[in-house]
PDB file of C-alpha atoms in Angstrom:
ATOM      1  CA  UNK G   1       0.540 -25.310  15.444  1.00  0.00           C
ATOM      2  CA  UNK G   2       1.758 -26.534  18.858  1.00  0.00           C
ATOM      3  CA  UNK G   3       4.519 -28.478  17.117  1.00  0.00           C
ATOM      4  CA  UNK G   4       5.608 -25.336  15.236  1.00  0.00           C
ATOM      5  CA  UNK G   5       5.727 -23.321  18.463  1.00  0.00           C
ATOM      6  CA  UNK G   6       7.884 -25.958  20.163  1.00  0.00           C
ATOM      7  CA  UNK G   7      10.264 -25.934  17.193  1.00  0.00           C
ATOM      8  CA  UNK G   8      10.600 -22.134  17.373  1.00  0.00           C
ATOM      9  CA  UNK G   9      11.330 -22.354  21.117  1.00  0.00           C
ATOM     10  CA  UNK G  10      14.071 -24.891  20.402  1.00  0.00           C
ATOM     11  CA  UNK G  11      15.577 -22.547  17.792  1.00  0.00           C
ATOM     12  CA  UNK G  12      15.539 -19.676  20.283  1.00  0.00           C
ATOM     13  CA  UNK G  13      17.249 -21.798  22.956  1.00  0.00           C
ATOM     14  CA  UNK G  14      19.858 -23.109  20.508  1.00  0.00           C
ATOM     15  CA  UNK G  15      20.686 -19.622  19.234  1.00  0.00           C
ATOM     16  CA  UNK G  16      20.943 -18.301  22.808  1.00  0.00           C
ATOM     17  CA  UNK G  17      23.490 -21.026  23.581  1.00  0.00           C
ATOM     18  CA  UNK G  18      25.443 -20.127  20.448  1.00  0.00           C
ATOM     19  CA  UNK G  19      25.416 -16.462  21.453  1.00  0.00           C
ATOM     20  CA  UNK G  20      26.845 -17.312  24.865  1.00  0.00           C
ATOM     21  CA  UNK G  21      29.686 -19.237  23.214  1.00  0.00           C
ATOM     22  CA  UNK G  22      30.545 -16.538  20.666  1.00  0.00           C
ATOM     23  CA  UNK G  23      30.392 -13.818  23.331  1.00  0.00           C
ATOM     24  CA  UNK G  24      32.791 -15.780  25.537  1.00  0.00           C
ATOM     25  CA  UNK G  25      35.139 -16.351  22.593  1.00  0.00           C
ATOM     26  CA  UNK G  26      35.030 -12.628  21.768  1.00  0.00           C
ATOM     27  CA  UNK G  27      36.020 -11.712  25.331  1.00  0.00           C
ATOM     28  CA  UNK G  28      38.827 -14.302  25.402  1.00  0.00           C
ATOM     29  CA  UNK G  29      40.202 -13.026  22.085  1.00  0.00           C
ATOM     30  CA  UNK G  30      40.078  -9.423  23.370  1.00  0.00           C
ATOM     31  CA  UNK G  31      42.058 -10.394  26.471  1.00  0.00           C
ATOM     32  CA  UNK G  32      44.648 -12.322  24.427  1.00  0.00           C
ATOM     33  CA  UNK G  33      44.892  -9.464  21.933  1.00  0.00           C
ATOM     34  CA  UNK G  34      46.013  -7.065  24.669  1.00  0.00           C
ATOM     35  CA  UNK G  35      48.722  -9.499  25.744  1.00  0.00           C
ATOM     36  CA  UNK G  36      49.825 -10.040  22.134  1.00  0.00           C
ATOM     37  CA  UNK G  37      50.185  -6.285  21.608  1.00  0.00           C
ATOM     38  CA  UNK G  38      52.198  -5.980  24.819  1.00  0.00           C
ATOM     39  CA  UNK G  39      54.494  -8.827  23.720  1.00  0.00           C
ATOM     40  CA  UNK G  40      55.055  -7.188  20.333  1.00  0.00           C
ATOM     41  CA  UNK G  41      55.966  -3.920  22.031  1.00  0.00           C
ATOM     42  CA  UNK G  42      58.306  -5.722  24.465  1.00  0.00           C
ATOM     43  CA  UNK G  43      60.242  -7.220  21.532  1.00  0.00           C
ATOM     44  CA  UNK G  44      61.037  -3.828  20.014  1.00  0.00           C
ATOM     45  CA  UNK G  45      64.015  -2.779  22.206  1.00  0.00           C
ATOM     46  CA  UNK G  46      66.069  -5.833  21.179  1.00  0.00           C
ATOM     47  CA  UNK G  47      65.234  -5.331  17.502  1.00  0.00           C
ATOM     48  CA  UNK G  48      66.013  -1.615  17.706  1.00  0.00           C
ATOM     49  CA  UNK G  49      69.389  -2.279  19.369  1.00  0.00           C
ATOM     50  CA  UNK G  50      70.343  -4.812  16.709  1.00  0.00           C
ATOM     51  CA  UNK G  51      69.339  -2.334  14.039  1.00  0.00           C
ATOM     52  CA  UNK G  52      71.477   0.366  15.663  1.00  0.00           C
ATOM     53  CA  UNK G  53      74.569  -1.864  15.821  1.00  0.00           C
ATOM     54  CA  UNK G  54      74.156  -3.055  12.219  1.00  0.00           C
ATOM     55  CA  UNK G  55      73.665   0.536  11.038  1.00  0.00           C
ATOM     56  CA  UNK G  56      76.750   1.606  13.016  1.00  0.00           C
ATOM     57  CA  UNK G  57      78.894  -1.031  11.301  1.00  0.00           C
ATOM     58  CA  UNK G  58      77.516  -0.133   7.889  1.00  0.00           C
ATOM     59  CA  UNK G  59      78.140   3.585   8.378  1.00  0.00           C
ATOM     60  CA  UNK G  60      81.674   3.269   9.800  1.00  0.00           C
ATOM     61  CA  UNK G  61      83.009   0.526   7.538  1.00  0.00           C
ATOM     62  CA  UNK G  62      83.624   0.329   3.816  1.00  0.00           C
ATOM     63  CA  UNK G  63      84.073  -2.626   1.527  1.00  0.00           C
ATOM     64  CA  UNK G  64      82.203  -5.068   3.783  1.00  0.00           C
ATOM     65  CA  UNK G  65      80.681  -7.934   1.810  1.00  0.00           C
ATOM     66  CA  UNK G  66      78.050 -10.391   2.984  1.00  0.00           C
ATOM     67  CA  UNK G  67      75.624 -12.651   1.055  1.00  0.00           C
ATOM     68  CA  UNK G  68      72.630 -11.110   2.815  1.00  0.00           C
ATOM     69  CA  UNK G  69      73.547  -7.663   1.461  1.00  0.00           C
ATOM     70  CA  UNK G  70      74.295  -8.659  -2.119  1.00  0.00           C
ATOM     71  CA  UNK G  71      71.658  -8.649  -4.825  1.00  0.00           C
ATOM     72  CA  UNK G  72      71.816 -11.497  -7.317  1.00  0.00           C
ATOM     73  CA  UNK G  73      69.619 -12.740 -10.161  1.00  0.00           C
ATOM     74  CA  UNK G  74      66.431 -14.189  -8.684  1.00  0.00           C
ATOM     75  CA  UNK G  75      66.479 -17.713 -10.077  1.00  0.00           C
ATOM     76  CA  UNK G  76      64.614 -19.029  -7.039  1.00  0.00           C
ATOM     77  CA  UNK G  77      62.477 -16.959  -4.661  1.00  0.00           C
ATOM     78  CA  UNK G  78      61.587 -17.976  -1.107  1.00  0.00           C
ATOM     79  CA  UNK G  79      58.385 -16.987   0.704  1.00  0.00           C
ATOM     80  CA  UNK G  80      57.861 -17.306   4.448  1.00  0.00           C
ATOM     81  CA  UNK G  81      54.081 -17.349   4.983  1.00  0.00           C
ATOM     82  CA  UNK G  82      52.525 -16.710   8.412  1.00  0.00           C
ATOM     83  CA  UNK G  83      49.022 -18.091   9.062  1.00  0.00           C
ATOM     84  CA  UNK G  84      47.122 -19.485  12.044  1.00  0.00           C
ATOM     85  CA  UNK G  85      46.557 -23.038  13.259  1.00  0.00           C
ATOM     86  CA  UNK G  86      42.804 -22.621  13.720  1.00  0.00           C
ATOM     87  CA  UNK G  87      39.908 -20.897  12.001  1.00  0.00           C
ATOM     88  CA  UNK G  88      37.028 -18.751  13.296  1.00  0.00           C
ATOM     89  CA  UNK G  89      39.088 -15.657  12.432  1.00  0.00           C
ATOM     90  CA  UNK G  90      37.072 -14.138   9.618  1.00  0.00           C
ATOM     91  CA  UNK G  91      39.164 -13.511   6.518  1.00  0.00           C
ATOM     92  CA  UNK G  92      42.509 -13.567   8.359  1.00  0.00           C
ATOM     93  CA  UNK G  93      43.890 -16.672   6.655  1.00  0.00           C
ATOM     94  CA  UNK G  94      42.018 -16.353   3.375  1.00  0.00           C
ATOM     95  CA  UNK G  95      43.339 -12.826   2.756  1.00  0.00           C
ATOM     96  CA  UNK G  96      47.034 -13.606   3.158  1.00  0.00           C
ATOM     97  CA  UNK G  97      46.811 -16.946   1.334  1.00  0.00           C
ATOM     98  CA  UNK G  98      45.009 -15.297  -1.575  1.00  0.00           C
ATOM     99  CA  UNK G  99      47.687 -12.601  -1.684  1.00  0.00           C
ATOM    100  CA  UNK G 100      50.489 -15.197  -1.717  1.00  0.00           C
ATOM    101  CA  UNK G 101      48.730 -17.253  -4.397  1.00  0.00           C
ATOM    102  CA  UNK G 102      48.442 -14.162  -6.583  1.00  0.00           C
ATOM    103  CA  UNK G 103      52.150 -13.439  -6.074  1.00  0.00           C
ATOM    104  CA  UNK G 104      53.099 -16.979  -7.088  1.00  0.00           C
ATOM    105  CA  UNK G 105      50.873 -16.848 -10.161  1.00  0.00           C
ATOM    106  CA  UNK G 106      52.033 -13.393 -11.295  1.00  0.00           C
ATOM    107  CA  UNK G 107      55.770 -13.747 -10.576  1.00  0.00           C
ATOM    108  CA  UNK G 108      56.482 -17.351 -11.522  1.00  0.00           C
ATOM    109  CA  UNK G 109      55.802 -19.724 -14.371  1.00  0.00           C
ATOM    110  CA  UNK G 110      56.873 -22.931 -12.598  1.00  0.00           C
ATOM    111  CA  UNK G 111      56.988 -24.286  -9.006  1.00  0.00           C
ATOM    112  CA  UNK G 112      60.718 -24.760  -9.564  1.00  0.00           C
ATOM    113  CA  UNK G 113      61.097 -20.978  -9.325  1.00  0.00           C
ATOM    114  CA  UNK G 114      60.006 -20.660  -5.687  1.00  0.00           C
ATOM    115  CA  UNK G 115      60.136 -22.344  -2.290  1.00  0.00           C
ATOM    116  CA  UNK G 116      57.762 -21.942   0.647  1.00  0.00           C
ATOM    117  CA  UNK G 117      58.302 -21.896   4.406  1.00  0.00           C
ATOM    118  CA  UNK G 118      55.021 -21.867   6.325  1.00  0.00           C
ATOM    119  CA  UNK G 119      54.039 -21.019   9.881  1.00  0.00           C
ATOM    120  CA  UNK G 120      50.564 -22.253  10.821  1.00  0.00           C
ATOM    121  CA  UNK G 121      48.457 -25.312  10.019  1.00  0.00           C
ATOM    122  CA  UNK G 122      46.027 -23.365   7.820  1.00  0.00           C
ATOM    123  CA  UNK G 123      48.790 -22.320   5.431  1.00  0.00           C
ATOM    124  CA  UNK G 124      50.378 -25.762   5.414  1.00  0.00           C
ATOM    125  CA  UNK G 125      47.081 -27.480   4.587  1.00  0.00           C
ATOM    126  CA  UNK G 126      46.197 -24.865   1.962  1.00  0.00           C
ATOM    127  CA  UNK G 127      49.367 -25.450  -0.053  1.00  0.00           C
ATOM    128  CA  UNK G 128      49.306 -29.209   0.523  1.00  0.00           C
ATOM    129  CA  UNK G 129      45.801 -29.456  -0.995  1.00  0.00           C
ATOM    130  CA  UNK G 130      47.098 -27.668  -4.089  1.00  0.00           C
ATOM    131  CA  UNK G 131      50.111 -29.905  -4.439  1.00  0.00           C
ATOM    132  CA  UNK G 132      52.582 -27.101  -3.649  1.00  0.00           C
ATOM    133  CA  UNK G 133      55.583 -28.437  -1.666  1.00  0.00           C
ATOM    134  CA  UNK G 134      56.586 -26.716   1.577  1.00  0.00           C
ATOM    135  CA  UNK G 135      60.248 -26.816   2.635  1.00  0.00           C
ATOM    136  CA  UNK G 136      59.706 -26.185   6.353  1.00  0.00           C
ATOM    137  CA  UNK G 137      56.607 -25.921   8.557  1.00  0.00           C
ATOM    138  CA  UNK G 138      55.916 -24.848  12.130  1.00  0.00           C
ATOM    139  CA  UNK G 139      52.491 -25.510  13.680  1.00  0.00           C
ATOM    140  CA  UNK G 140      50.784 -25.484  17.062  1.00  0.00           C
ATOM    141  CA  UNK G 141      52.067 -22.079  18.132  1.00  0.00           C
ATOM    142  CA  UNK G 142      50.625 -20.684  21.335  1.00  0.00           C
ATOM    143  CA  UNK G 143      48.808 -17.359  21.449  1.00  0.00           C
ATOM    144  CA  UNK G 144      51.981 -15.921  22.968  1.00  0.00           C
ATOM    145  CA  UNK G 145      54.789 -17.476  20.882  1.00  0.00           C
ATOM    146  CA  UNK G 146      58.423 -17.237  21.901  1.00  0.00           C
ATOM    147  CA  UNK G 147      61.361 -16.812  19.542  1.00  0.00           C
ATOM    148  CA  UNK G 148      62.361 -20.413  20.215  1.00  0.00           C
ATOM    149  CA  UNK G 149      59.017 -21.554  18.765  1.00  0.00           C
ATOM    150  CA  UNK G 150      59.822 -20.182  15.298  1.00  0.00           C
ATOM    151  CA  UNK G 151      63.631 -20.349  15.466  1.00  0.00           C
ATOM    152  CA  UNK G 152      63.871 -23.474  13.275  1.00  0.00           C
ATOM    153  CA  UNK G 153      61.859 -22.147  10.325  1.00  0.00           C
ATOM    154  CA  UNK G 154      63.384 -18.660  10.557  1.00  0.00           C
ATOM    155  CA  UNK G 155      66.947 -20.008  10.673  1.00  0.00           C
ATOM    156  CA  UNK G 156      66.248 -22.422   7.786  1.00  0.00           C
ATOM    157  CA  UNK G 157      64.868 -19.652   5.562  1.00  0.00           C
ATOM    158  CA  UNK G 158      67.777 -17.298   6.298  1.00  0.00           C
ATOM    159  CA  UNK G 159      70.440 -19.993   6.020  1.00  0.00           C
ATOM    160  CA  UNK G 160      69.077 -21.243   2.696  1.00  0.00           C
ATOM    161  CA  UNK G 161      69.454 -17.708   1.355  1.00  0.00           C
ATOM    162  CA  UNK G 162      73.022 -17.412   2.687  1.00  0.00           C
ATOM    163  CA  UNK G 163      73.957 -20.726   1.075  1.00  0.00           C
ATOM    164  CA  UNK G 164      72.488 -19.676  -2.260  1.00  0.00           C
ATOM    165  CA  UNK G 165      69.581 -22.109  -2.269  1.00  0.00           C
ATOM    166  CA  UNK G 166      67.298 -19.097  -2.791  1.00  0.00           C
ATOM    167  CA  UNK G 167      68.050 -15.662  -4.223  1.00  0.00           C
ATOM    168  CA  UNK G 168      65.364 -13.599  -2.478  1.00  0.00           C
ATOM    169  CA  UNK G 169      63.233 -14.021   0.646  1.00  0.00           C
ATOM    170  CA  UNK G 170      59.810 -12.441   1.094  1.00  0.00           C
ATOM    171  CA  UNK G 171      57.916 -12.204   4.368  1.00  0.00           C
ATOM    172  CA  UNK G 172      54.142 -12.756   3.996  1.00  0.00           C
ATOM    173  CA  UNK G 173      51.935 -11.832   6.954  1.00  0.00           C
ATOM    174  CA  UNK G 174      48.948  -9.764   8.079  1.00  0.00           C
ATOM    175  CA  UNK G 175      49.964  -6.321   9.321  1.00  0.00           C
ATOM    176  CA  UNK G 176      48.024  -5.369  12.447  1.00  0.00           C
ATOM    177  CA  UNK G 177      46.339  -1.954  12.227  1.00  0.00           C
ATOM    178  CA  UNK G 178      43.559  -2.466  14.752  1.00  0.00           C
ATOM    179  CA  UNK G 179      41.042  -5.130  15.719  1.00  0.00           C
ATOM    180  CA  UNK G 180      38.960  -4.338  12.643  1.00  0.00           C
ATOM    181  CA  UNK G 181      41.767  -3.965  10.101  1.00  0.00           C
ATOM    182  CA  UNK G 182      44.568  -6.328   9.146  1.00  0.00           C
ATOM    183  CA  UNK G 183      46.414  -5.746   5.862  1.00  0.00           C
ATOM    184  CA  UNK G 184      48.079  -8.641   3.989  1.00  0.00           C
ATOM    185  CA  UNK G 185      51.728  -7.805   3.328  1.00  0.00           C
ATOM    186  CA  UNK G 186      54.383  -9.380   1.092  1.00  0.00           C
ATOM    187  CA  UNK G 187      57.633  -7.643   2.074  1.00  0.00           C
ATOM    188  CA  UNK G 188      61.150  -8.212   0.747  1.00  0.00           C
ATOM    189  CA  UNK G 189      63.383  -9.347   3.612  1.00  0.00           C
ATOM    190  CA  UNK G 190      66.482 -10.584   1.764  1.00  0.00           C
ATOM    191  CA  UNK G 191      68.666  -9.275   0.284  1.00  0.00           C
ATOM    192  CA  UNK G 192      68.654  -6.555   2.899  1.00  0.00           C
ATOM    193  CA  UNK G 193      68.509  -2.942   1.940  1.00  0.00           C
ATOM    194  CA  UNK G 194      71.097  -0.678   3.611  1.00  0.00           C
ATOM    195  CA  UNK G 195      70.087  -0.441   7.264  1.00  0.00           C
ATOM    196  CA  UNK G 196      69.312   3.065   8.498  1.00  0.00           C
ATOM    197  CA  UNK G 197      68.782   4.275  12.045  1.00  0.00           C
ATOM    198  CA  UNK G 198      66.910   7.375  13.177  1.00  0.00           C
ATOM    199  CA  UNK G 199      68.959   9.042  15.869  1.00  0.00           C
ATOM    200  CA  UNK G 200      72.576   9.345  16.940  1.00  0.00           C
ATOM    201  CA  UNK G 201      74.654   6.221  16.377  1.00  0.00           C
ATOM    202  CA  UNK G 202      76.999   5.085  19.128  1.00  0.00           C
ATOM    203  CA  UNK G 203      80.579   4.278  18.278  1.00  0.00           C
ATOM    204  CA  UNK G 204      81.635   0.646  18.809  1.00  0.00           C
ATOM    205  CA  UNK G 205      84.899  -1.265  18.691  1.00  0.00           C
ATOM    206  CA  UNK G 206      84.572  -4.705  17.137  1.00  0.00           C
ATOM    207  CA  UNK G 207      86.639  -7.813  17.818  1.00  0.00           C
ATOM    208  CA  UNK G 208      87.960  -9.580  15.845  1.00  0.00           C
ATOM    209  CA  UNK G 209      86.603  -7.339  13.048  1.00  0.00           C
ATOM    210  CA  UNK G 210      83.516  -5.397  12.004  1.00  0.00           C
ATOM    211  CA  UNK G 211      82.947  -7.793   9.102  1.00  0.00           C
ATOM    212  CA  UNK G 212      82.989 -10.840  11.397  1.00  0.00           C
ATOM    213  CA  UNK G 213      80.556  -9.217  13.827  1.00  0.00           C
ATOM    214  CA  UNK G 214      78.288  -8.195  10.967  1.00  0.00           C
ATOM    215  CA  UNK G 215      78.333 -11.763   9.665  1.00  0.00           C
ATOM    216  CA  UNK G 216      77.020 -12.924  13.048  1.00  0.00           C
ATOM    217  CA  UNK G 217      74.495 -10.133  13.514  1.00  0.00           C
ATOM    218  CA  UNK G 218      72.807 -10.049  10.099  1.00  0.00           C
ATOM    219  CA  UNK G 219      71.254 -13.548  10.336  1.00  0.00           C
ATOM    220  CA  UNK G 220      70.053 -12.769  13.862  1.00  0.00           C
ATOM    221  CA  UNK G 221      68.638  -9.451  12.714  1.00  0.00           C
ATOM    222  CA  UNK G 222      66.757 -11.154   9.853  1.00  0.00           C
ATOM    223  CA  UNK G 223      65.409 -13.806  12.247  1.00  0.00           C
ATOM    224  CA  UNK G 224      64.320 -11.040  14.632  1.00  0.00           C
ATOM    225  CA  UNK G 225      62.374  -9.336  11.838  1.00  0.00           C
ATOM    226  CA  UNK G 226      60.655 -12.661  11.133  1.00  0.00           C
ATOM    227  CA  UNK G 227      59.767 -12.998  14.809  1.00  0.00           C
ATOM    228  CA  UNK G 228      58.340  -9.473  14.838  1.00  0.00           C
ATOM    229  CA  UNK G 229      56.160 -10.401  11.855  1.00  0.00           C
ATOM    230  CA  UNK G 230      54.983 -13.511  13.732  1.00  0.00           C
ATOM    231  CA  UNK G 231      53.988 -11.389  16.733  1.00  0.00           C
ATOM    232  CA  UNK G 232      52.206  -8.922  14.464  1.00  0.00           C
ATOM    233  CA  UNK G 233      50.473 -11.809  12.706  1.00  0.00           C
ATOM    234  CA  UNK G 234      49.343 -13.217  16.054  1.00  0.00           C
ATOM    235  CA  UNK G 235      47.895  -9.829  17.057  1.00  0.00           C
ATOM    236  CA  UNK G 236      46.124  -9.684  13.681  1.00  0.00           C
ATOM    237  CA  UNK G 237      44.735 -13.190  14.183  1.00  0.00           C
ATOM    238  CA  UNK G 238      43.355 -12.381  17.620  1.00  0.00           C
ATOM    239  CA  UNK G 239      41.935  -9.082  16.391  1.00  0.00           C
ATOM    240  CA  UNK G 240      40.227 -10.878  13.510  1.00  0.00           C
ATOM    241  CA  UNK G 241      38.846 -13.497  15.906  1.00  0.00           C
ATOM    242  CA  UNK G 242      37.496 -10.854  18.254  1.00  0.00           C
ATOM    243  CA  UNK G 243      35.813  -9.048  15.365  1.00  0.00           C
ATOM    244  CA  UNK G 244      34.403 -12.263  13.869  1.00  0.00           C
ATOM    245  CA  UNK G 245      33.004 -13.462  17.204  1.00  0.00           C
ATOM    246  CA  UNK G 246      31.559 -10.003  17.886  1.00  0.00           C
ATOM    247  CA  UNK G 247      29.770 -10.097  14.526  1.00  0.00           C
ATOM    248  CA  UNK G 248      28.529 -13.631  15.257  1.00  0.00           C
ATOM    249  CA  UNK G 249      27.167 -12.493  18.622  1.00  0.00           C
ATOM    250  CA  UNK G 250      25.288  -9.615  16.989  1.00  0.00           C
ATOM    251  CA  UNK G 251      23.867 -11.920  14.326  1.00  0.00           C
ATOM    252  CA  UNK G 252      22.732 -14.366  17.004  1.00  0.00           C
ATOM    253  CA  UNK G 253      20.968 -11.571  18.887  1.00  0.00           C
ATOM    254  CA  UNK G 254      19.249 -10.509  15.677  1.00  0.00           C
ATOM    255  CA  UNK G 255      18.098 -14.075  15.023  1.00  0.00           C
ATOM    256  CA  UNK G 256      16.795 -14.407  18.584  1.00  0.00           C
ATOM    257  CA  UNK G 257      14.727 -11.258  18.137  1.00  0.00           C
ATOM    258  CA  UNK G 258      13.316 -12.566  14.852  1.00  0.00           C
ATOM    259  CA  UNK G 259      12.549 -15.982  16.331  1.00  0.00           C
ATOM    260  CA  UNK G 260      10.920 -14.370  19.369  1.00  0.00           C
ATOM    261  CA  UNK G 261       8.701 -12.228  17.159  1.00  0.00           C
ATOM    262  CA  UNK G 262       7.746 -15.293  15.111  1.00  0.00           C
ATOM    263  CA  UNK G 263       7.067 -17.234  18.327  1.00  0.00           C
ATOM    264  CA  UNK G 264       4.821 -14.493  19.728  1.00  0.00           C
ATOM    265  CA  UNK G 265       2.855 -14.289  16.474  1.00  0.00           C
ATOM    266  CA  UNK G 266       2.441 -18.057  16.327  1.00  0.00           C
ATOM    267  CA  UNK G 267       1.377 -18.189  19.959  1.00  0.00           C
ATOM    268  CA  UNK G 268      -1.110 -15.348  19.426  1.00  0.00           C
ATOM    269  CA  UNK G 269      -2.508 -17.135  16.375  1.00  0.00           C
ATOM    270  CA  UNK G 270      -2.840 -20.359  18.367  1.00  0.00           C
ATOM    271  CA  UNK G 271      -4.674 -18.573  21.198  1.00  0.00           C
ATOM    272  CA  UNK G 272      -6.989 -16.857  18.706  1.00  0.00           C
ATOM    273  CA  UNK G 273      -7.733 -20.184  17.057  1.00  0.00           C
ATOM    274  CA  UNK G 274      -8.526 -21.788  20.411  1.00  0.00           C
ATOM    275  CA  UNK G 275     -10.876 -18.943  21.337  1.00  0.00           C
ATOM    276  CA  UNK G 276     -12.590 -19.223  17.966  1.00  0.00           C
ATOM    277  CA  UNK G 277     -13.037 -22.959  18.418  1.00  0.00           C
ATOM    278  CA  UNK G 278     -14.452 -22.477  21.942  1.00  0.00           C
ATOM    279  CA  UNK G 279     -16.911 -19.825  20.755  1.00  0.00           C
ATOM    280  CA  UNK G 280     -17.941 -21.988  17.817  1.00  0.00           C
ATOM    281  CA  UNK G 281     -18.432 -24.981  20.109  1.00  0.00           C
ATOM    282  CA  UNK G 282     -20.522 -22.927  22.557  1.00  0.00           C
ATOM    283  CA  UNK G 283     -22.683 -21.584  19.726  1.00  0.00           C
ATOM    284  CA  UNK G 284     -23.243 -25.076  18.391  1.00  0.00           C
ATOM    285  CA  UNK G 285     -24.244 -26.336  21.855  1.00  0.00           C
ATOM    286  CA  UNK G 286     -26.805 -23.536  22.259  1.00  0.00           C
ATOM    287  CA  UNK G 287     -28.417 -24.083  18.864  1.00  0.00           C
TER     288      UNK G 287
END
């Protein structure tokens, strides 16, 4: 019995240590989540201004042609998939990777019909284990990524579309709703739909021409949308981590309560047994 009580005490101590770790990780994720949301909001003015300029060109010019605006038969489809480098984030990675896998299975009959660009070690390893080639990968992003961190993969995906190596580009990421809810999204990025802008458009003069300026701005605009998705994915990751660690902390507390109850019962039983043995010994000595 004494051995069983010692084992229960060790379980209680181990679970208490685990609870301290998960609680600390929950608080760290909550702090990083606030910063990630602020960074996503700070990136909006640049994106909005680009959108306004592109919409202004589109509304004031006719006959402008650009590969990123032209629809063509989808012989090869590109997917840019955003995942995390580490786990402990609940279903964050599993949800988006399952969604992408379903898209590949439902839309395509052969790996020759699609190409993947992946951000995050979890996504890279997932496709590598399944023998699915990845054209470009970016890993080891910080919790506050800069545009320069994802510039290479974003530029490669957009340039491959411009050059005709792919005929459509889809952006696959987790849309951040709140810390409890992240929704896997597969959104068409290229070819671009006509850009609209809510509000009054300013009038611009373009040198050397509107078409030349648009040719420079469209790739940057597409890369900016990719960066926004990365920031939203990072907020989703941190929200999922905070929720997962919060749930782990609650489960640890529940286990501690159960172990403590078991310990008290075992200790009470041991004390009762000792008293019974003492009484029995005293009775035997008297008789």
